Coordinates of C-alpha atoms in Angstrom, one line a residue:
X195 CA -38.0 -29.5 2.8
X196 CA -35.6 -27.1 0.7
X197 CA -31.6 -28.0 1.4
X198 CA -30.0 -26.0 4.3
X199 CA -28.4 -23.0 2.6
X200 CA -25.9 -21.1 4.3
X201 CA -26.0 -18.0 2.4
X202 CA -29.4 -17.5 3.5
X203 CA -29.1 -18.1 6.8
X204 CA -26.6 -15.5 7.3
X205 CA -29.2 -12.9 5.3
X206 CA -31.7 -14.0 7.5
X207 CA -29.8 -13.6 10.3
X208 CA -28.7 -10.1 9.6
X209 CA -32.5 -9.1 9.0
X210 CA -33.4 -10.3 12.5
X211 CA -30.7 -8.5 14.1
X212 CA -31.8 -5.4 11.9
X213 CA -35.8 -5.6 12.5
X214 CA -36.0 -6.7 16.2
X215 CA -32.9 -4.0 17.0
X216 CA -30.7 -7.2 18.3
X217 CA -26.8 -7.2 18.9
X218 CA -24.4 -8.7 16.8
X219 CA -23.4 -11.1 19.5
X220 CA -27.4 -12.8 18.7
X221 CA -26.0 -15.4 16.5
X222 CA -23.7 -16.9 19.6
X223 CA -26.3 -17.0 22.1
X224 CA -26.3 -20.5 23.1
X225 CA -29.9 -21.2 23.0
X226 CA -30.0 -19.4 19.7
X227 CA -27.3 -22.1 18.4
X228 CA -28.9 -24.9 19.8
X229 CA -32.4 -24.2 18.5
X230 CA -30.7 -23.7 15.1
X231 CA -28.9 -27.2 15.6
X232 CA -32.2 -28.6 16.2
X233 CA -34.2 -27.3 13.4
X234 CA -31.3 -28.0 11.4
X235 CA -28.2 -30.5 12.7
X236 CA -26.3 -29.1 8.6
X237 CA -26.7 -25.5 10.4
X238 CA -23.1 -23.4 10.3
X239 CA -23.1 -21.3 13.6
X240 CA -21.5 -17.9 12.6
X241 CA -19.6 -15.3 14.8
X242 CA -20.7 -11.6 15.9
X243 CA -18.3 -9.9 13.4
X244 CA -19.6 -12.2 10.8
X245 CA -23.0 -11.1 11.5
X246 CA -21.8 -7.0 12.1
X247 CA -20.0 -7.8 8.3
X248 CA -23.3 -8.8 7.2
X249 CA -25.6 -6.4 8.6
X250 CA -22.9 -3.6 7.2
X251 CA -23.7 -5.3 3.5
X252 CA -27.0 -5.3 3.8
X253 CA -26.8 -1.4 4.9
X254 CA -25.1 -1.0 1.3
X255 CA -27.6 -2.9 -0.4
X256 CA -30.5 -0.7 0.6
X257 CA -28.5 2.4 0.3
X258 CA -27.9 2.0 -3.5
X259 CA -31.5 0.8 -3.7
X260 CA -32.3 4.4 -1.6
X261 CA -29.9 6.7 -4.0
X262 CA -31.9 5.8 -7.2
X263 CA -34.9 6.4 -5.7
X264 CA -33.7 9.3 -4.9
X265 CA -32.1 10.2 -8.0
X266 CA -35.2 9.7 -9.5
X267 CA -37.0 11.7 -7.5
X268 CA -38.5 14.5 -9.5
X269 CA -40.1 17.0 -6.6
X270 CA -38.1 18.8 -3.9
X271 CA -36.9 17.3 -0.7
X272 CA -37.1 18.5 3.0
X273 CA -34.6 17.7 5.7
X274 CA -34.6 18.0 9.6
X275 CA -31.5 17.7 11.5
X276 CA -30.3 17.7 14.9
X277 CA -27.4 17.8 17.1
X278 CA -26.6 16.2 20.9
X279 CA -24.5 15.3 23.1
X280 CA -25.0 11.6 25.0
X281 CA -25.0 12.1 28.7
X282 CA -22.9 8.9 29.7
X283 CA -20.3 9.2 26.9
X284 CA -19.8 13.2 26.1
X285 CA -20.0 12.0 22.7
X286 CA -22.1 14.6 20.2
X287 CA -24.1 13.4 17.7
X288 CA -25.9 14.7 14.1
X289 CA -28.7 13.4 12.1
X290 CA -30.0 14.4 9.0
X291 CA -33.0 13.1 7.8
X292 CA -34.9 13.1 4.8
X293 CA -38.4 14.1 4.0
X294 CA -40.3 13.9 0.1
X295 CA -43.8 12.5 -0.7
X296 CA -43.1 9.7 -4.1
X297 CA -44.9 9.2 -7.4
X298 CA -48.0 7.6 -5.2
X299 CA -48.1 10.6 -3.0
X300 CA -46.5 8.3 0.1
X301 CA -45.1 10.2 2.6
X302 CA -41.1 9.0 3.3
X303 CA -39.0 10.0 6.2
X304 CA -35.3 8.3 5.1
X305 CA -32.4 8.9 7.9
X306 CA -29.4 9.8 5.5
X307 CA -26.5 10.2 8.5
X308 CA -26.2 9.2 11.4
X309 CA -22.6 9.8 12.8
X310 CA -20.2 11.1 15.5
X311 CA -19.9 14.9 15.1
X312 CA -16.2 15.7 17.0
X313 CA -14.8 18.6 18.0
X314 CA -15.1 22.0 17.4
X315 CA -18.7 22.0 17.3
X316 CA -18.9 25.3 14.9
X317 CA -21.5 26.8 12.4
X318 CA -19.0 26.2 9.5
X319 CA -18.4 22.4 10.7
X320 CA -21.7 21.4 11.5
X321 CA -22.8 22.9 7.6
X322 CA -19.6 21.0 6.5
X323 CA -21.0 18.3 7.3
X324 CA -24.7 18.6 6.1
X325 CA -23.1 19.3 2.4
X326 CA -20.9 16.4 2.3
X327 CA -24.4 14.1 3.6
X328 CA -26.5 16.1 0.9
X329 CA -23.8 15.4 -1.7
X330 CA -23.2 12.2 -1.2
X331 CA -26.6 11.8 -1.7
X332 CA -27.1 13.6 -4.6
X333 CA -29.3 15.8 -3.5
X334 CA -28.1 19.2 -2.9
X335 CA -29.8 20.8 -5.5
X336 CA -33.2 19.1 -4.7
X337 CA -33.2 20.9 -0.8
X338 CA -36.4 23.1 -0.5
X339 CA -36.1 23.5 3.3
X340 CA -34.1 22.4 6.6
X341 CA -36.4 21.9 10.1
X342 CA -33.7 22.8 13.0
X343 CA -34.2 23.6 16.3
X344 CA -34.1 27.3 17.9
X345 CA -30.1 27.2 18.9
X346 CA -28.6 30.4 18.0
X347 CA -25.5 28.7 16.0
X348 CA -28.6 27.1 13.8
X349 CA -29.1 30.7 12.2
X350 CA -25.3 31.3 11.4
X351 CA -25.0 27.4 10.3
X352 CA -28.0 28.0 7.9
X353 CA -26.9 31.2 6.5
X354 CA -23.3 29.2 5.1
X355 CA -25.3 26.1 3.9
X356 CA -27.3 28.2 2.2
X357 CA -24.5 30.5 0.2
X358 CA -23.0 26.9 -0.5
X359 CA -25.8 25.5 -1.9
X360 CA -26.5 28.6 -3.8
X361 CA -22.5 28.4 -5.5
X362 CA -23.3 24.5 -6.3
X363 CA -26.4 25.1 -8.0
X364 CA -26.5 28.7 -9.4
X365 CA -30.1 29.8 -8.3
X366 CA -31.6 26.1 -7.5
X367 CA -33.1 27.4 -4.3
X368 CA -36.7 28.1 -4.5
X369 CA -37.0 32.4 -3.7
X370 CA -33.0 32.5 -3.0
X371 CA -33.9 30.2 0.4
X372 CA -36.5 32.6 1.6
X373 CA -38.1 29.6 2.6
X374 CA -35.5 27.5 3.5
X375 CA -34.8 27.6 7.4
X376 CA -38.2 26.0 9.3
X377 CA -38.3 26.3 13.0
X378 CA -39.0 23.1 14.9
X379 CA -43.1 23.5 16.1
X380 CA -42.0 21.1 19.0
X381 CA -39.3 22.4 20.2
X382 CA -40.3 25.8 20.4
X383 CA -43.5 24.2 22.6
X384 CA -40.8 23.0 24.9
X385 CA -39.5 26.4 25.5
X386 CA -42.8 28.1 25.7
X387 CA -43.8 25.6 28.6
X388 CA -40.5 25.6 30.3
X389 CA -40.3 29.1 30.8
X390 CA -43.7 29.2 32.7
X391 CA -42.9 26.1 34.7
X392 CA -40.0 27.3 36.1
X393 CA -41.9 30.4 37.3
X394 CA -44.6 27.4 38.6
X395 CA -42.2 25.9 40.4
X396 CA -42.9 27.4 44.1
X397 CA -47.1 26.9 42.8
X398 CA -46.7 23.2 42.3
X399 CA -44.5 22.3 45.0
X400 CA -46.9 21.0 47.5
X401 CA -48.4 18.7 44.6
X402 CA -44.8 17.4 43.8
X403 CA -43.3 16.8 47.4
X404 CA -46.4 14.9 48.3
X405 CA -45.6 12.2 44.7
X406 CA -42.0 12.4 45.7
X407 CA -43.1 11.6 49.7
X408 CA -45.4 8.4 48.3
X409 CA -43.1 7.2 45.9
X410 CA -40.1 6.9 48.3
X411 CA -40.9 3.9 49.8
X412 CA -43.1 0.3 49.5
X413 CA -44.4 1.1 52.8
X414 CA -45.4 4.6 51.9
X415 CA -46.8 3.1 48.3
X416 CA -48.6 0.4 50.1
X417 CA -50.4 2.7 52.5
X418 CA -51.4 5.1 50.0
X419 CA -53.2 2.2 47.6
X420 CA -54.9 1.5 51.0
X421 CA -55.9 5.4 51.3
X422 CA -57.5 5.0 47.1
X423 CA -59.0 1.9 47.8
X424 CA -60.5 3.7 51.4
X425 CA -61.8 6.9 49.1
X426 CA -63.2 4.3 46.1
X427 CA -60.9 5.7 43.6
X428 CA -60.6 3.6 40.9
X429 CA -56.6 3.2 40.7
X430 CA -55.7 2.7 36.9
X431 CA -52.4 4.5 36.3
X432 CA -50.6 5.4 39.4
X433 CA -48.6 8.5 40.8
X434 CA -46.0 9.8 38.1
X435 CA -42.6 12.0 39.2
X436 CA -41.9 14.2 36.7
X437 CA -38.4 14.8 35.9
X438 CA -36.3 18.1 34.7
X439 CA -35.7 17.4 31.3
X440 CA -39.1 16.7 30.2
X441 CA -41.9 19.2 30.8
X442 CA -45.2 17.1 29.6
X443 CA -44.0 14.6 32.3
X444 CA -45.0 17.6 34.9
X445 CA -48.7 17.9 32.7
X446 CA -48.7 13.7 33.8
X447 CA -47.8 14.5 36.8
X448 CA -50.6 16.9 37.6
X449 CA -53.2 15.1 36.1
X450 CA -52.4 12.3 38.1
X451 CA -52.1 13.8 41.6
X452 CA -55.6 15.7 40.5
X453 CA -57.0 12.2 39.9
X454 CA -55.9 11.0 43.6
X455 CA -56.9 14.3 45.5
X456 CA -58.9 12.6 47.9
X457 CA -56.6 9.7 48.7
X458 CA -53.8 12.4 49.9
X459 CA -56.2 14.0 52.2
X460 CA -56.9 10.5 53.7
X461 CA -53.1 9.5 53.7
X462 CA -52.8 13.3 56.1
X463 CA -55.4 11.8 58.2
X464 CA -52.9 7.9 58.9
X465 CA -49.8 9.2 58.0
X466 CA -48.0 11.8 60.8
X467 CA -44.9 12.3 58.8
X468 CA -46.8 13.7 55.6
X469 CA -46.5 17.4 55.9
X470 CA -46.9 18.4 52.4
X471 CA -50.6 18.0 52.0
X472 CA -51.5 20.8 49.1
X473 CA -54.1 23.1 50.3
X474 CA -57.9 23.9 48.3
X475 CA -56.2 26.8 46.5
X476 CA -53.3 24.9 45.4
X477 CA -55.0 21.9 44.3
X478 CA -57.6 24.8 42.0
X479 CA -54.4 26.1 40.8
X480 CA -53.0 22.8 39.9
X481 CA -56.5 21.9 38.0
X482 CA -55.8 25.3 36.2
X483 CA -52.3 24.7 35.1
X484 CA -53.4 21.2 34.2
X485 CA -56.2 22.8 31.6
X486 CA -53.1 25.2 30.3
X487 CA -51.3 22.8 29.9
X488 CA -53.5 19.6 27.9
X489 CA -53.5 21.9 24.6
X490 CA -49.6 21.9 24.7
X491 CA -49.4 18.3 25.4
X492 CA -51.8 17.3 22.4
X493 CA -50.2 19.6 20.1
X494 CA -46.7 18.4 20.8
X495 CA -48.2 14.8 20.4
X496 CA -49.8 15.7 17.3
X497 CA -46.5 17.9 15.6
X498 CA -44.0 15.2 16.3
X499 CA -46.6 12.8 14.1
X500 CA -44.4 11.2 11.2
X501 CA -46.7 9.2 9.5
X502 CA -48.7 12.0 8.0
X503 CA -48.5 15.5 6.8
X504 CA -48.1 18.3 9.8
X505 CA -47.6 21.5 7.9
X506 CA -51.1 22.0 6.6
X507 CA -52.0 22.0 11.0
X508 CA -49.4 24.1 11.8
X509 CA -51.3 27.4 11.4
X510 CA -54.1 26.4 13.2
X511 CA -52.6 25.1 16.4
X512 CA -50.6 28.1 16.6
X513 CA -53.5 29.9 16.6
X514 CA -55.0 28.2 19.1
X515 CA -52.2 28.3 21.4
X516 CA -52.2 32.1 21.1
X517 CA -55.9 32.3 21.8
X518 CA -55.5 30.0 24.9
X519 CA -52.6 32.2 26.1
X520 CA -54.7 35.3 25.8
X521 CA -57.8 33.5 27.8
X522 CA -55.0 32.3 30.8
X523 CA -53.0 35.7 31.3
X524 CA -56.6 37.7 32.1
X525 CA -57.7 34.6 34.6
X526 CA -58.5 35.2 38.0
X527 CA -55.5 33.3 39.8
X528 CA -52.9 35.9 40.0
X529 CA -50.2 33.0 39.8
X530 CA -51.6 31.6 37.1
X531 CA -52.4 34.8 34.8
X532 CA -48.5 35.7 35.8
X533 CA -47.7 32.2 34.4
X534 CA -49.8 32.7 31.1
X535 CA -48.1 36.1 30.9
X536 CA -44.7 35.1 30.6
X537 CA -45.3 32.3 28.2
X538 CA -46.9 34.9 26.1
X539 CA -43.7 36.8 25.9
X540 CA -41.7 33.5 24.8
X541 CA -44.7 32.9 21.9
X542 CA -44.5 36.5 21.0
X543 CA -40.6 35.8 20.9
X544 CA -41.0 32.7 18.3
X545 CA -44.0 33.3 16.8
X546 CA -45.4 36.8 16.3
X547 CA -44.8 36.5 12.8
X548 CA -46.4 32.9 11.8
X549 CA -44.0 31.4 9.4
X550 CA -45.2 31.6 6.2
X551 CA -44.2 28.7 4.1
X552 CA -46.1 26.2 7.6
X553 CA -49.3 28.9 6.6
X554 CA -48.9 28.4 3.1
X555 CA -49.4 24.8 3.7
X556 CA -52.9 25.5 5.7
X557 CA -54.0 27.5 2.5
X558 CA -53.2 24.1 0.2
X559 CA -55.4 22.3 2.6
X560 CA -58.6 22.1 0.6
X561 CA -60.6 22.4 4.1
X562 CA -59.2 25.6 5.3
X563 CA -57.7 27.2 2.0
X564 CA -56.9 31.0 2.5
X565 CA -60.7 32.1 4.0
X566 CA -60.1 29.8 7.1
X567 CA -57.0 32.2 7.5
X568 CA -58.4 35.6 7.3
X569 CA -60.8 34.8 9.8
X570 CA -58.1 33.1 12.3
X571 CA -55.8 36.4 11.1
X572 CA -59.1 38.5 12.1
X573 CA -60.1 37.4 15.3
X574 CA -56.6 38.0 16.9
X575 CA -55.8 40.9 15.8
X576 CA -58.3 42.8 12.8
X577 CA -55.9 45.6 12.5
X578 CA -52.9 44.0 11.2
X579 CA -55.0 41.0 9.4
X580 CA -55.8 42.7 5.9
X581 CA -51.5 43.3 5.9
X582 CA -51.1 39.6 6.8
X583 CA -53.2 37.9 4.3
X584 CA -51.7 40.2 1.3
X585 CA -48.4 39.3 2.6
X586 CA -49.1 35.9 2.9
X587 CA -50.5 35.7 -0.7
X588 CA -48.0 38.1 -2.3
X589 CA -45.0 35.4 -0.9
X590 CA -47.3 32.2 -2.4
X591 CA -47.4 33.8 -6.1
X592 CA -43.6 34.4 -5.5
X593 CA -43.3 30.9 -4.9
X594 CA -45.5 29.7 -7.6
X595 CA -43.5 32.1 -10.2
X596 CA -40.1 30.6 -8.9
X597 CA -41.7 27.3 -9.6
X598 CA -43.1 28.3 -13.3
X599 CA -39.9 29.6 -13.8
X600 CA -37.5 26.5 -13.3
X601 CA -40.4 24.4 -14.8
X602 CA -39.9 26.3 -18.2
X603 CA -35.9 25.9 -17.7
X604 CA -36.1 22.3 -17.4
X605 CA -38.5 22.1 -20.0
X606 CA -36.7 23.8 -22.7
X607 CA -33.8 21.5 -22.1
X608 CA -32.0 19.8 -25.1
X609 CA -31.2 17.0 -23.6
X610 CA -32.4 14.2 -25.6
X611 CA -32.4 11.5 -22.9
X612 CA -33.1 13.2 -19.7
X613 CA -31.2 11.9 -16.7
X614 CA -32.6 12.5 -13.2
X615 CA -30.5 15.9 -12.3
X616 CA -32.0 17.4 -15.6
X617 CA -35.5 17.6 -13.4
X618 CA -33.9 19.0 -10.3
X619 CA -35.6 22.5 -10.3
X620 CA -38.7 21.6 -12.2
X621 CA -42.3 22.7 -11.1
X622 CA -44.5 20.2 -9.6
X623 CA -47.0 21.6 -11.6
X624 CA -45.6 20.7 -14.6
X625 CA -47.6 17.4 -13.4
X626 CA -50.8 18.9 -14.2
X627 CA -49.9 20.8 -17.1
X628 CA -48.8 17.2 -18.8
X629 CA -51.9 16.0 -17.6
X630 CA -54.1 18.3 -19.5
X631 CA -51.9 18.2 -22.6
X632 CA -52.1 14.6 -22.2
X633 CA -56.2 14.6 -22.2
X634 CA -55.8 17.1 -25.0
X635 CA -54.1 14.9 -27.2
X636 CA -55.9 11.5 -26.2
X637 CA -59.3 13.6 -26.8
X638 CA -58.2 14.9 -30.2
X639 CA -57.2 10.9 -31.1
X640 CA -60.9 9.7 -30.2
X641 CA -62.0 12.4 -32.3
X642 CA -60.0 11.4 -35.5
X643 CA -60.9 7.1 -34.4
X644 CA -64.2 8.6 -34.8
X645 CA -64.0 10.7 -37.7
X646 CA -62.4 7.2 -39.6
X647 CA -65.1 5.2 -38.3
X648 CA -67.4 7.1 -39.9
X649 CA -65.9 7.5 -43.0
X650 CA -65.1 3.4 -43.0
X651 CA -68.8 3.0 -42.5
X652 CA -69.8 5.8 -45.5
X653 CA -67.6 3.7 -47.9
X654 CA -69.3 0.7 -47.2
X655 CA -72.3 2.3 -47.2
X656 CA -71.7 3.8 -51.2
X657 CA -70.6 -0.2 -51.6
X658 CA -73.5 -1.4 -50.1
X659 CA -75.1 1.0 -52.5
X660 CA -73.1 0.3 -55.7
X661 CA -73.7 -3.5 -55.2
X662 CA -77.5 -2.9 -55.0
X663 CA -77.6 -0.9 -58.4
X664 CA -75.4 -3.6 -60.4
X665 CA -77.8 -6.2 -59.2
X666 CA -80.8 -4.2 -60.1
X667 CA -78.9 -3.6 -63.7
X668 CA -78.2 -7.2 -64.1
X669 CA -82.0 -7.5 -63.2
X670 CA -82.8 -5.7 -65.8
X671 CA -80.5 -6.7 -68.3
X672 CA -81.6 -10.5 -67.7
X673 CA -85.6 -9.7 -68.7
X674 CA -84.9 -7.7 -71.3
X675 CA -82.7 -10.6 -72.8
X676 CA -85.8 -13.2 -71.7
X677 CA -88.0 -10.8 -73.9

């Protein structure tokens, strides 16, 4: 057994509180220290500002170890930030977070800030801010594009970050920042659904009251498992209250009051005091908003993914969504087409125009490429599809020229000893263009390894040869001497 080391037992102790989200009081938690004691009587206790001193190191440690991978970090970087206030403290808040795939194509979210934004909560302060994180970082002339969500001071805040960043690295923006604001998928979702729930409101109000009326009391809860086990419904998951701020909790909701239909209409047949039973229609238009409403939920789901790539899906959910809107607002539920209806005004809002660089990335998907588009482009609307696709591949070549361009920049470089900044604006292409220069040049060395061997092997073959006429002369020589 190694000897106690107290050194390590404060690392140790600071990864804990790290990994498993612990406070820094852990470490005098009185079982804690008396487990410790017991696995080892030599064991130092240590104090929570110790362990906050230590955690704090250990934040410096891996940011260093973070900056030179970043430094080194040849390809461009995309960021997502976003601002709130906490509820309980009034207290805003601003994250930026960092997003680049590495040499081994890994896909890396890093958070670079997390910090208290104060007071006045402006366009010019909130891009203040973003700078300082991007150059602390080094990387402010590595941004390709910021996700933000739809806010109004957003647009304003983008438009200064971007002239700043255009003064601190001459033209190091890719197409001047054509590209550079992305709306957040999600959040725009969020809007979309809100605005036709709040016109659903009155519709699902029958189907809410009676979740509300069940989940008020034990009593209540209790005689309703009686009413699902009366109807033979198996249980699973129970009744789910949605709540304001959160609109996929209402698509739970439904789909749970849907599930225990039949037990409701039993609990109206033992329970005088339920009034809110919803009626056939209202149940059919629950089942309806339900089926509007799945697609939303799974794409939300599948957008806020951040373990894999969600551009190159972008475009097609979109286009879903728009065909699902179209197939709800000519439905036969007047309430429900009325519903679909407005929501289609909100997606026209956000999305008439798809954004180009999230259908750029469905065209660098080798299973859709730019076909899969001109017949998603077709079937909503063939007039105006021929005009899309050119536009769509007239902005791609832009972008690949701007690429070529700062690829030939860095390239002719003097610099004799490159340092990371010297690759800031440089193609990703350049990849492959070293690639084939590379095979180029290890194909024309096989060729001259070759062309030596068999040269090496003619030699020794005229030796070979050269060695068999002086024996035959010495042959020779030797009977004409025996004569």
């Amino acid at each position: 057994m190694p000897p106690y080391d107290h050194q390590i037992n404060r690392e140790m102790t600071s990864e804990i509180i790290i990994y498993h989200d612990l406070p820094f009081r852990y470490p005098e938690y009185e079982k804690v220290r008396a487990r410790d004691k017991y696995l080892n009587p030599e064991c130092q206790p240590i104090c929570r500002q110790t362990a906050a001193a230590d955690v704090y190191r250990k934040y410096e440690i891996e940011k260093v170890k973070l900056k030179e991978v970043l430094a080194n970090q040849r390809a461009r970087v995309c960021f997502t930030s976003d601002l709130w206030t906490a509820r309980g403290t009034v207290m805003s808040y601003i994250c930026l977070t960092a997003h680049y795939i590495d040499e081994n194509w890994h896909l890396n979210s890093k958070i670079l800030q997390f910090y208290e934004l104060k007071s006045p909560h402006t366009s010019e302060e909130i891009s203040k801010k973003i700078l300082e994180c991007l150059k602390e970082w080094g990387l402010e002339k590595k941004v390709f594009s910021i996700t933000l969500d739809n806010a109004t001071k957003n647009n304003s805040m983008l438009n200064i970050l971007k002239g700043q960043l255009q003064m601190i690295s001459g033209s190091g923006l890719l197409c001047d920042g054509k590209f550079m604001h992305v709306r957040c998928c999600a959040h725009i979702l969020n809007l979309i659904v809100k605005k036709g729930l709040d016109l659903a409101k009155d519709v699902l109000h029958n189907i809410r009251e009676s979740v509300i009326y069940v989940k008020a009391s034990s009593k209540r809860r209790d005689a309703f498992a009686a009413c699902v086990e009366r109807v033979k419904i198996k249980s699973g998951a129970g009744l789910s209250q949605d709540v304001p701020t959160r609109w996929n909790s209402t698509y739970e909701m439904l789909v749970r009051a849907l599930k225990f239909k039949e037990a409701f209409v039993s609990l109206k047949w033992f329970d005088s005091n339920y009034k809110t039973l919803p009626s056939d229609d209202e149940w059919n238009r629950g089942e309806k908003i339900c089926e509007l409403l799945k697609p939303f939920s799974d794409i939300t789901t599948h957008f806020s993914g951040s373990k894999y790539p969600t551009s190159n899906v972008y475009f097609t959910q979109v286009w879903r969504i728009e065909l699902l809107l179209r197939k709800f607002a000519s439905c036969d539920d007047e309430d429900v087409a009325k519903l679909a209806q407005d929501m289609q005004i909100m997606f026209t809002k956000y999305w008439e125009d798809y954004s180009l660089i999230l259908a750029m990335g469905a065209v660098l998907d080798p299973r859709m490429k730019l076909q899969m588009l001109e017949v998603a482009y077709e079937r909503v609307d063939p007039t105006t599809s021929a005009s899309k696709i050119k536009k769509l591949k007239d902005n791609l070549e832009m972008l690949y020229e701007d690429y070529k361009a700062k690829s030939r920049t860095c390239s002719s470089s003097i610099s004799v000893t490159p340092n990371p900044h010297d690759w800031v604006n440089e193609s990703p292409l350049d990849d492959d263009y070293d690639n084939v220069r590379m095979l180029l040049l290890l194909f024309m060395l096989l060729v001259l390894l070759v062309l030596l061997l068999l040269l090496m092997l003619l030699l020794l073959f005229m030796l070979l040869v050269l060695l068999l006429f002086c024996r035959i002369f010495l042959s020779l020589k030797k009977a004409s001497e025996l004569e």
